[in-house]
CSV table of C-alpha atoms in Angstrom, one decimal:
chain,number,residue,atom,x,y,z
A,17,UNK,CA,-2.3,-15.9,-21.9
A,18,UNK,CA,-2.1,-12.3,-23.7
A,19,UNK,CA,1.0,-10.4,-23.0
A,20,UNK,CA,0.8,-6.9,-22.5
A,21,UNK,CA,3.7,-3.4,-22.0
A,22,UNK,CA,2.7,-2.4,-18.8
A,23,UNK,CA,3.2,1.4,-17.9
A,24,UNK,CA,3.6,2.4,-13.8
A,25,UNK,CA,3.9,6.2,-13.1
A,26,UNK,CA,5.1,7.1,-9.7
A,27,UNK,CA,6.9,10.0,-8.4
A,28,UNK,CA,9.9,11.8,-10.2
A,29,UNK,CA,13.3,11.1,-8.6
A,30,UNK,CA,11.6,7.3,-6.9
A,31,UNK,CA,12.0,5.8,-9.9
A,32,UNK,CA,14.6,3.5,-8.5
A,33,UNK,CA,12.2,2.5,-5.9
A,34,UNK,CA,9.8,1.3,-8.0
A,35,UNK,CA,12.5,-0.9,-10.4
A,36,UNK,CA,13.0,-2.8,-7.5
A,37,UNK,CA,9.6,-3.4,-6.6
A,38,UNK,CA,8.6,-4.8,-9.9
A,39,UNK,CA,11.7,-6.7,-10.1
A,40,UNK,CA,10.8,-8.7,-7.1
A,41,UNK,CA,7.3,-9.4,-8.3
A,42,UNK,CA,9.3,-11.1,-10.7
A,43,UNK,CA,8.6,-8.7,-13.9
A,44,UNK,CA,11.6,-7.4,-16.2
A,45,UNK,CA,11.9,-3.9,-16.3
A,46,UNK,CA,12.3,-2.4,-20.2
A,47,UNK,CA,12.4,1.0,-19.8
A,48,UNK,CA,12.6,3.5,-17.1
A,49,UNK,CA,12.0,7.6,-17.6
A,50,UNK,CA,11.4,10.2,-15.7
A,51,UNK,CA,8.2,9.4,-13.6
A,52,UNK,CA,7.1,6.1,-14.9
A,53,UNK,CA,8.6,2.7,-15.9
A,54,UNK,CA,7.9,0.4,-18.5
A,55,UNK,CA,7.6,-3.7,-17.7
A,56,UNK,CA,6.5,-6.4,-19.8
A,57,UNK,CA,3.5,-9.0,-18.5
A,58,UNK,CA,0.2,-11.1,-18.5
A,59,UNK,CA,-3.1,-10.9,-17.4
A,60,UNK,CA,-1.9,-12.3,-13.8
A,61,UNK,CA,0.9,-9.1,-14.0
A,62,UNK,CA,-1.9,-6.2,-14.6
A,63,UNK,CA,-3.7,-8.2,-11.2
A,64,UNK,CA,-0.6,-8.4,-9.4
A,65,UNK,CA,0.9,-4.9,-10.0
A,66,UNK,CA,-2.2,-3.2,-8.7
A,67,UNK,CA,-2.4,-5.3,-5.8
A,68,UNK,CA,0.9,-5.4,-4.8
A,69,UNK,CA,3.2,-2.4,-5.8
A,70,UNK,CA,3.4,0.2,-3.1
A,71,UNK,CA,5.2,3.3,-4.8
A,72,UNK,CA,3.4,3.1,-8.6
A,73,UNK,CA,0.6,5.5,-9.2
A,74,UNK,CA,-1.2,3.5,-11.1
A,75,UNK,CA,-0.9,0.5,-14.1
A,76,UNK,CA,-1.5,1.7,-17.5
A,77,UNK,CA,-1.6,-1.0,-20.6
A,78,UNK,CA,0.4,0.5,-23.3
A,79,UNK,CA,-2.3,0.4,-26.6
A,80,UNK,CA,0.4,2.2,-28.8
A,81,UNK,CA,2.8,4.9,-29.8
A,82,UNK,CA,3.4,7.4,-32.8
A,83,UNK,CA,4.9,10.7,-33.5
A,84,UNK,CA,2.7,13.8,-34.0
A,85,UNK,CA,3.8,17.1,-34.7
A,86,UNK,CA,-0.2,18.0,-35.9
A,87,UNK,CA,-3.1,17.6,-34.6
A,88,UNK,CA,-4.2,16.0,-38.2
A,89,UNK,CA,-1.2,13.2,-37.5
A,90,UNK,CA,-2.6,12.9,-34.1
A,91,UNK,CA,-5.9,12.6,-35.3
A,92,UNK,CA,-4.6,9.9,-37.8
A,93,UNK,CA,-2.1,8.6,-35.4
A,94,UNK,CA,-4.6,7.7,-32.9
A,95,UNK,CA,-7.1,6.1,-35.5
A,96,UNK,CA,-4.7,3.7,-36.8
A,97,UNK,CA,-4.4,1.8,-32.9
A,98,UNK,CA,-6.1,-1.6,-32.4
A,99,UNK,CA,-8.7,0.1,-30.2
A,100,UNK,CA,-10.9,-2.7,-31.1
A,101,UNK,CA,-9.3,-5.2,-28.8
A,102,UNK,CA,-10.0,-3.0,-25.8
A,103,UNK,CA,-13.1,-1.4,-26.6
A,104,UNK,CA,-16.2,-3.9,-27.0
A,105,UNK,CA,-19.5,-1.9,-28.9
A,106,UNK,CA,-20.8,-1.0,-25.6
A,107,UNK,CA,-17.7,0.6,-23.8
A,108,UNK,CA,-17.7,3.9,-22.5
A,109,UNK,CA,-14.4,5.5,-23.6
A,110,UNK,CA,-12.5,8.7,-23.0
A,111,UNK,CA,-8.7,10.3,-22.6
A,112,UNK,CA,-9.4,11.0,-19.0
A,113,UNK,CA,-6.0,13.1,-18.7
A,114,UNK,CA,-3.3,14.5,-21.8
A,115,UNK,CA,0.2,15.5,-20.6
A,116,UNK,CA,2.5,17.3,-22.9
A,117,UNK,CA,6.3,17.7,-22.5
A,118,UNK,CA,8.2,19.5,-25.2
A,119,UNK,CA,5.9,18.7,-28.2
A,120,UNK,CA,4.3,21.0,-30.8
A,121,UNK,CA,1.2,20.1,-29.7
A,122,UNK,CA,0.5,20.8,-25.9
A,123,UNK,CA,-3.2,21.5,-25.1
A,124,UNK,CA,-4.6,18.8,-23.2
A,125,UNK,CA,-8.1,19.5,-23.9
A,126,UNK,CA,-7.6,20.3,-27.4
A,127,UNK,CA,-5.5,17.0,-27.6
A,128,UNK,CA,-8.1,14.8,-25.7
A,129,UNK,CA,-11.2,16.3,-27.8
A,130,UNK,CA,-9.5,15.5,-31.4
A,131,UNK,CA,-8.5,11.6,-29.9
A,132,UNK,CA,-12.3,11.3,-29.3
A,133,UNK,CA,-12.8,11.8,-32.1
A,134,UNK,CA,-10.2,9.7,-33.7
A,135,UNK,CA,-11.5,6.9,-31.3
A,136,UNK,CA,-15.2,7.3,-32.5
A,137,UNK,CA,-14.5,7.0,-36.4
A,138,UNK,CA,-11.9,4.3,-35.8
A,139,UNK,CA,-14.8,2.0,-33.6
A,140,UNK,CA,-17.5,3.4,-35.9
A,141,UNK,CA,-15.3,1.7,-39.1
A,142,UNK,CA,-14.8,-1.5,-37.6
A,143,UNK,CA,-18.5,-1.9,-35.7
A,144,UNK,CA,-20.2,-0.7,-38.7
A,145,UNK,CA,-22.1,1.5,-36.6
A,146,UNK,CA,-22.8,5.1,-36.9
A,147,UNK,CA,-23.5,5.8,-33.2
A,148,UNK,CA,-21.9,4.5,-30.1
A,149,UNK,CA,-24.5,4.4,-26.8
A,150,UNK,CA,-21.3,3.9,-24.2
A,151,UNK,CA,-23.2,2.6,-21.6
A,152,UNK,CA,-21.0,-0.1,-21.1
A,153,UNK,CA,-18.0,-0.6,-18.5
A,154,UNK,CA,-15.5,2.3,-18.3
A,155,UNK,CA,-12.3,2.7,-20.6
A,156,UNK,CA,-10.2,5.5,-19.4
A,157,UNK,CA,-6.9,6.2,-21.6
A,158,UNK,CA,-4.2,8.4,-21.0
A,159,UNK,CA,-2.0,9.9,-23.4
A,160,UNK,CA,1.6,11.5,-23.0
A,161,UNK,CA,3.6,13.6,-25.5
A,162,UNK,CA,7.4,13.8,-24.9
A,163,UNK,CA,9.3,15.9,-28.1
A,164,UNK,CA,6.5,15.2,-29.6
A,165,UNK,CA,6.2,11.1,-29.4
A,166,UNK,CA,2.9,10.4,-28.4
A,167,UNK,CA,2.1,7.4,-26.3
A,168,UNK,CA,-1.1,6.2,-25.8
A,169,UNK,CA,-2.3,3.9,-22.6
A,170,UNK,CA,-5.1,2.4,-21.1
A,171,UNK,CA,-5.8,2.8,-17.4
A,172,UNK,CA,-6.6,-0.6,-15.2
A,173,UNK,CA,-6.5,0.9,-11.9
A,174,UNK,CA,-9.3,4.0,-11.3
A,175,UNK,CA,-8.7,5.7,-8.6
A,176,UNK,CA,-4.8,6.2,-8.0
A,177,UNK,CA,-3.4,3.4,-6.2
A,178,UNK,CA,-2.0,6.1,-3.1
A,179,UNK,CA,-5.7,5.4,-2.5
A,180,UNK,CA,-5.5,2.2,-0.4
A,181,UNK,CA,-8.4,2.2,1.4
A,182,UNK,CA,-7.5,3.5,5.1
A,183,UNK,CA,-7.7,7.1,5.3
A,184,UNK,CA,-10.6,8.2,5.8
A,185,UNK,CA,-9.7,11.2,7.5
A,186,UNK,CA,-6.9,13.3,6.7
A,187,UNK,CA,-4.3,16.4,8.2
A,188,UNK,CA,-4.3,19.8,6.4
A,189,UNK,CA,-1.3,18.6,3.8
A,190,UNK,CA,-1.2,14.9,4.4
A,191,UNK,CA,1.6,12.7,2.4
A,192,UNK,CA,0.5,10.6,-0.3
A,193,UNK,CA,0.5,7.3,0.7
A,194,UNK,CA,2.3,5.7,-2.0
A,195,UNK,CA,5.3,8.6,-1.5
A,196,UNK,CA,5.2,7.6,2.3
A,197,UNK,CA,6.1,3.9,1.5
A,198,UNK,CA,8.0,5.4,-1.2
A,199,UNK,CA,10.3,7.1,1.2
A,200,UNK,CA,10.5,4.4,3.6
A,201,UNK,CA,11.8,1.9,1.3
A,202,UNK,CA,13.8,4.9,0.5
A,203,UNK,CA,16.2,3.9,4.2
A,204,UNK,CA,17.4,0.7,5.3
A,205,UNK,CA,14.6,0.5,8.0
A,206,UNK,CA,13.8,-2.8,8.5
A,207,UNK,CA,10.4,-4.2,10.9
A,208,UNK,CA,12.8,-4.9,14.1
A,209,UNK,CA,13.7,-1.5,14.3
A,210,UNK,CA,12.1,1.3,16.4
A,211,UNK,CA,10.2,3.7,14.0
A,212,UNK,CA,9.3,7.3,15.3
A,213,UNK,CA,7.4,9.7,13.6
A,214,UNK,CA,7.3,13.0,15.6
A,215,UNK,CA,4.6,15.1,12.9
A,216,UNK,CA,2.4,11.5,12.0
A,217,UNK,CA,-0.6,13.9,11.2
A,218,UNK,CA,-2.9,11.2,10.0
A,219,UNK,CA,-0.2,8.3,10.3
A,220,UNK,CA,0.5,7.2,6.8
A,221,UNK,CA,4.3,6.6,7.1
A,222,UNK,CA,3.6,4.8,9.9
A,223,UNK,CA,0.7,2.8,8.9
A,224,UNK,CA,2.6,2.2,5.8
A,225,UNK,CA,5.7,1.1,7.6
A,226,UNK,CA,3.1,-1.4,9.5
A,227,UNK,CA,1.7,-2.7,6.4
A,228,UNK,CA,5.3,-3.3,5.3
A,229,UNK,CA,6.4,-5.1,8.4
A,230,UNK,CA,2.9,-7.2,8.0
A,231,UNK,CA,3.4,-7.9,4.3
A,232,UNK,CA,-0.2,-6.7,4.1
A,233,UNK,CA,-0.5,-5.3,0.4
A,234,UNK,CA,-1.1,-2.3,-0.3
A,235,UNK,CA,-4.6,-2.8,-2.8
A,236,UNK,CA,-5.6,-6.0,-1.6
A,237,UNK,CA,-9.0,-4.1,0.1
A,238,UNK,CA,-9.5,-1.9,-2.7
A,239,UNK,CA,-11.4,-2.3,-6.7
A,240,UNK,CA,-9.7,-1.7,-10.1
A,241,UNK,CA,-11.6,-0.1,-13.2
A,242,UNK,CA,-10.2,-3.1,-15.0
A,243,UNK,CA,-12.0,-5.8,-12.9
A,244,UNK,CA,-15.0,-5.3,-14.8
A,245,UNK,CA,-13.0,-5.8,-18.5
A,246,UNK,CA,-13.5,-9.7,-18.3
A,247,UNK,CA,-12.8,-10.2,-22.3
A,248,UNK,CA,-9.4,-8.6,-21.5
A,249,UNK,CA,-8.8,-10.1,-17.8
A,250,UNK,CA,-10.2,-12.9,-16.1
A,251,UNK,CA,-12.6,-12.2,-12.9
A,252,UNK,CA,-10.1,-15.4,-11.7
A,253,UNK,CA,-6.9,-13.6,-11.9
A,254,UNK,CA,-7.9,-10.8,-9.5
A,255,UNK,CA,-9.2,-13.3,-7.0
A,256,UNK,CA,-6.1,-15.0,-7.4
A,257,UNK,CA,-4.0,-12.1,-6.8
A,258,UNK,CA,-6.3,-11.3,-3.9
A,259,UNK,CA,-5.7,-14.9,-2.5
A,260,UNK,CA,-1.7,-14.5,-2.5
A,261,UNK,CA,-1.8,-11.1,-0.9
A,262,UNK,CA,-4.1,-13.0,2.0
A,263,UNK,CA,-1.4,-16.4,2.1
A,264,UNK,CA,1.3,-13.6,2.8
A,265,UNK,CA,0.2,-11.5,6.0
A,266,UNK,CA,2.1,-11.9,9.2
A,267,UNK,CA,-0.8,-10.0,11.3
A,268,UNK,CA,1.2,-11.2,15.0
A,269,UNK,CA,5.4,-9.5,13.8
A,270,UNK,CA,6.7,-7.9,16.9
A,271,UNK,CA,7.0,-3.7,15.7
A,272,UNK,CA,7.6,-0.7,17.6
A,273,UNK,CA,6.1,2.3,15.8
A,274,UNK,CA,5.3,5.1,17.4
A,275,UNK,CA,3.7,8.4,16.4
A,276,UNK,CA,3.3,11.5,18.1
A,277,UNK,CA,1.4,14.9,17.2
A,278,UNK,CA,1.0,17.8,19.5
A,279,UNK,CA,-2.8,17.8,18.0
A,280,UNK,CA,-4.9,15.5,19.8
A,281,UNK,CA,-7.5,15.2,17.5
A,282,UNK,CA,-4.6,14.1,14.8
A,283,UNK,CA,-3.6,11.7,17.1
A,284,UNK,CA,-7.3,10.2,16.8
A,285,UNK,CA,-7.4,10.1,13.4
A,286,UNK,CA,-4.4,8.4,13.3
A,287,UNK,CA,-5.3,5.6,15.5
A,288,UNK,CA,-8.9,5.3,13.3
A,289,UNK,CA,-7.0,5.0,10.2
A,290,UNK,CA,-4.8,2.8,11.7
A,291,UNK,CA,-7.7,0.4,12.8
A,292,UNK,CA,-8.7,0.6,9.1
A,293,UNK,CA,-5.7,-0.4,7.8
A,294,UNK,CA,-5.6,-3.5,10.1
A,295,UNK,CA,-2.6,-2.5,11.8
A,296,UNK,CA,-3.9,-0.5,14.9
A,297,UNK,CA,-2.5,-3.3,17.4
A,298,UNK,CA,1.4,-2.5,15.9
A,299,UNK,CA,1.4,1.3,16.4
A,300,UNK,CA,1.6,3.1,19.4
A,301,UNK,CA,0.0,7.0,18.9
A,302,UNK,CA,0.4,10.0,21.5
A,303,UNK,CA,-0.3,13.6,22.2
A,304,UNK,CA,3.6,14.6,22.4
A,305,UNK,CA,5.1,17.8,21.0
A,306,UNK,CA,8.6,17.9,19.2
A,307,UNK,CA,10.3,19.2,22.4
A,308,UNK,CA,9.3,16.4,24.1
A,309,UNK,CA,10.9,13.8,21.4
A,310,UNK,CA,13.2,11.4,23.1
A,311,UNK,CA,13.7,7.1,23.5
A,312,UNK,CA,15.5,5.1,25.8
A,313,UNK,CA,16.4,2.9,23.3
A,314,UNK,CA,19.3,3.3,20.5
A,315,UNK,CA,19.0,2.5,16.7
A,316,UNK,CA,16.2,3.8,15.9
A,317,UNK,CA,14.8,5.8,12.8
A,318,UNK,CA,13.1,8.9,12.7
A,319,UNK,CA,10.8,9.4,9.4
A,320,UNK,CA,8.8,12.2,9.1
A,321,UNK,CA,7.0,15.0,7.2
A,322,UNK,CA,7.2,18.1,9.4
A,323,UNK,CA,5.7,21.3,8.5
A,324,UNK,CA,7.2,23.2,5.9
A,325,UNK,CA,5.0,26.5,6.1
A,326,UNK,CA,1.9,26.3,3.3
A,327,UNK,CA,0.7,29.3,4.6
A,328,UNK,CA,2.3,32.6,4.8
A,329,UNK,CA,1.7,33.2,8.3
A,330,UNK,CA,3.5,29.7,9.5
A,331,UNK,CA,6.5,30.3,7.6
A,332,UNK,CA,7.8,32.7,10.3
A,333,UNK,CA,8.1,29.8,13.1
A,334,UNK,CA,9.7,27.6,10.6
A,335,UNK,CA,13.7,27.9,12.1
A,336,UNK,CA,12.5,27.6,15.8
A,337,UNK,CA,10.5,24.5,14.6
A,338,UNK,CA,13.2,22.7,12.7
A,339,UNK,CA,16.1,23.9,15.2
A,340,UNK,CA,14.2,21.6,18.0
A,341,UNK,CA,14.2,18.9,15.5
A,342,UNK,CA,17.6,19.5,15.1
A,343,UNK,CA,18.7,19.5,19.0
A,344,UNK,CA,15.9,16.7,19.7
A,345,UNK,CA,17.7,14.3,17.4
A,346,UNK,CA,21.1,15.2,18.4
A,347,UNK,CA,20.1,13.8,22.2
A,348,UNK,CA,19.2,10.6,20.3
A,349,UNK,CA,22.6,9.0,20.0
A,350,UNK,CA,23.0,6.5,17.5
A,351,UNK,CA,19.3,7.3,15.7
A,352,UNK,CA,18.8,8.0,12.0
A,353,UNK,CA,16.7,10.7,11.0
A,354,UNK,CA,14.9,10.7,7.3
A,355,UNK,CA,12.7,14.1,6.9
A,356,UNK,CA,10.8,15.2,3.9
A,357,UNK,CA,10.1,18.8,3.1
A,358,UNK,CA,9.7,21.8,1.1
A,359,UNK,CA,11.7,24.4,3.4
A,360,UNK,CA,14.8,24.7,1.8
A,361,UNK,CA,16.4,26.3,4.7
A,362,UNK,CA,15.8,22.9,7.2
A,363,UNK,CA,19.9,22.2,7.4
A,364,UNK,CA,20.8,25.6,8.4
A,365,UNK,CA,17.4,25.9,10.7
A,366,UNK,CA,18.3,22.3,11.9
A,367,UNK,CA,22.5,22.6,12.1
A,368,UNK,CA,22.6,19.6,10.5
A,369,UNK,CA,24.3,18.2,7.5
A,370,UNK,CA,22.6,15.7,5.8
A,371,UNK,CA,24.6,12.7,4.3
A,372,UNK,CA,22.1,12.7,1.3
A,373,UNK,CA,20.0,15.0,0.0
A,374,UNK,CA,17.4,13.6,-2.5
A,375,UNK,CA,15.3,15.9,-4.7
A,376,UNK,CA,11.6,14.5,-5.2
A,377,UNK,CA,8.6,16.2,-6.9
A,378,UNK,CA,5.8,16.1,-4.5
A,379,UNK,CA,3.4,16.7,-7.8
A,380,UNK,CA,4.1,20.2,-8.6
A,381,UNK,CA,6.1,21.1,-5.3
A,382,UNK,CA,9.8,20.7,-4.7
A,383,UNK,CA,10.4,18.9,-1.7
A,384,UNK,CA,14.0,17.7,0.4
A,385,UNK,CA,14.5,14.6,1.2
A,386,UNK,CA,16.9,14.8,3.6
A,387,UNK,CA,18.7,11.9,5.0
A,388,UNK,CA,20.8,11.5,8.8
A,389,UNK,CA,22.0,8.0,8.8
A,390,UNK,CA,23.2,6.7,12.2
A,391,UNK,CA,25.4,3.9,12.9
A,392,UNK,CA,24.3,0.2,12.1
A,393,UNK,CA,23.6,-1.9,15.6
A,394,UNK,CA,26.2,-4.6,16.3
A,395,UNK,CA,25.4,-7.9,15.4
A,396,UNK,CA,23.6,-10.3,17.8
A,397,UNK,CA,26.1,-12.8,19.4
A,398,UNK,CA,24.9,-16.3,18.1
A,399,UNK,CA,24.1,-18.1,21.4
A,400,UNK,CA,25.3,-21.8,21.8
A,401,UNK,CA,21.8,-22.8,21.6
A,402,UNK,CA,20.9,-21.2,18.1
A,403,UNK,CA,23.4,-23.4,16.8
């Protein structure tokens, strides 16, 4: 079975995350940089990581790298890759995106027009063909230049893999779903501990916690660009893929999530996202305002994505908002509290101090990851009859 160097972006500063994801799939790890990680692995890997990694971006097949301070040695640079055993005659190809980072060259259109053409008289040499129709399946590559070392990748996956399937229906700034499970693997929250989110919008850390505590995989409902490359990737090895994902699901595990918004209409299309995802029977959604957060119970875990002000006018009740998250958390004795956001004021607002406070790049934004651990509950008392 061909081996390939497997690229998986995901967000800057949750690269740690994302190691230990494809360390438990079983892959070794070769290199990791800011926002992406390199593995080695099969045709069965490229399946597996798309179906099953919750915090990547997407799974890129590294085709090659060079160094290019020109556009004439990227030109030349990108010509001399084995574009051949990607591309069949008919294949439609592109750079569908250029990042530049500290290289000479840093114009992503100018840098995505001269590797089409590089592409083009590379296939037109080896198919002894002068003109390429392209109405074949779809070959997106990416390209990224860091100090000027250019490496070039081929994209299995399409659409990002935040895209899971569910929602349908989204709040003003919702949270990327492969950030949300990002974050939650992010704490020590485990499926037999209460989950609150008091700001669930649309639900995704919740639904994502559910999907978690269901070992429901993330793409398992979704398709891959590279599902129609079947000289690269066997139609099998998807199914297969598909087939373990099923054999894992624990649809009847005993949660109690709960999500609250003082919007009623989020609150409905949480619940219909919910029912998308298959996990509508483990979450329980209400209309509920911040001021009204409280729980009977003790050990639980707050994780959230309040808002942080997008627009101007907001950004004037943002310390009333996050001083009643602070005092509505201190009632909660024993709880943990994980919040995510861009107001960089939220400890002083909140009169908190966090224990951790985790920088992550929410794309272009700047966000806080601030993190309240509580105390751990005490250990269940084996009983005579568990032993």
């Amino acid at each position: 079975m061909r081996k390939f160097e497997l690229i998986a972006p995901c967000h800057f500063g949750l690269e740690s995350v994302l190691k230990r994801e494809i360390t438990d799939l079983g892959y070794d790890v070769s290199q990791v940089e800011d926002g992406r990680l390199t593995f080695l692995g099969d045709e069965e890997a490229v399946c597996r990581a798309n179906v099953f990694l919750r915090s990547a971006e997407r799974i890129l097949i590294k085709v090659g790298s060079f160094r290019a301070e020109t556009y004439e040695e990227l030109f030349q640079g990108t010509k001399a890759l084995p574009l051949e055993e990607y591309i069949p005659i008919n294949g439609k190809f592109w750079v569908t995106k250029a990042a530049s980072v500290k290289s000479k060259l840093f114009s992503p259109s100018d840098i995505q027009s001269v590797m089409k053409k590089a592409m083009v008289e590379r296939l037109k040499e080896i198919y002894k063909v002068s003109w390429f129709d392209e109405d074949g399946e779809i070959f997106p590559f990416r390209v990224f230049l860091m100090k000027d070392e250019v490496t070039v990748a081929l994209d299995t996956t399409g659409e990002s893999l935040h895209k899971r399937g569910y929602r349908k229906l989204t709040a003003k700034a919702p949270i990327a779903e492969n950030l949300a499970a990002s974050l939650i693997m992010l704490t020590p929250w485990k499926k037999d501990r209460i989950l609150v989110d008091p700001f669930c919008g649309s639900g995704t850390f919740l639904i994502e916690a559910a999907m978690m505590a269901a070992d429901i995989a993330p793409g398992m409902n979704r398709e891959f660009t590279a599902q129609q490359w079947q000289h690269l990737i066997r139609a099998g090895e998807w199914q297969d893929a598909v087939d373990e994902a099923r054999e894992m699901i624990t649809p009847d595990v005993d949660t109690d999530i709960q999500g609250y918004d003082i919007d009623e209409k989020m609150v409905v299309i949480a619940r219909e996202n919910a029912r998308l995802a298959g996990v509508e029977s483990m979450i329980h959604f209400q209309k509920r305002g911040i001021q009204e957060l409280s729980h009977s119970k003790k050990y639980g875990f707050i994780i959230t994505n309040p808002p942080y002000g997008e627009r101007l006018e907001d950004k004037k009740n943002l310390p009333a908002l996050y001083q009643t998250i602070g005092e509505r958390y201190r009632v909660l004795d024993s709880w943990s509290m994980y919040l995510i956001t861009a107001y960089d004021k939220a400890q002083e607002s909140m009169g908190l101090k966090a224990a951790k406070n985790r920088k992550i790049y929410n794309g272009m934004m700047k966000t806080y990851f601030y993190q309240f651990p509580g105390p751990k509950p005490p250990r269940r008392k084996i009983a005579e009859t568990d032993m």
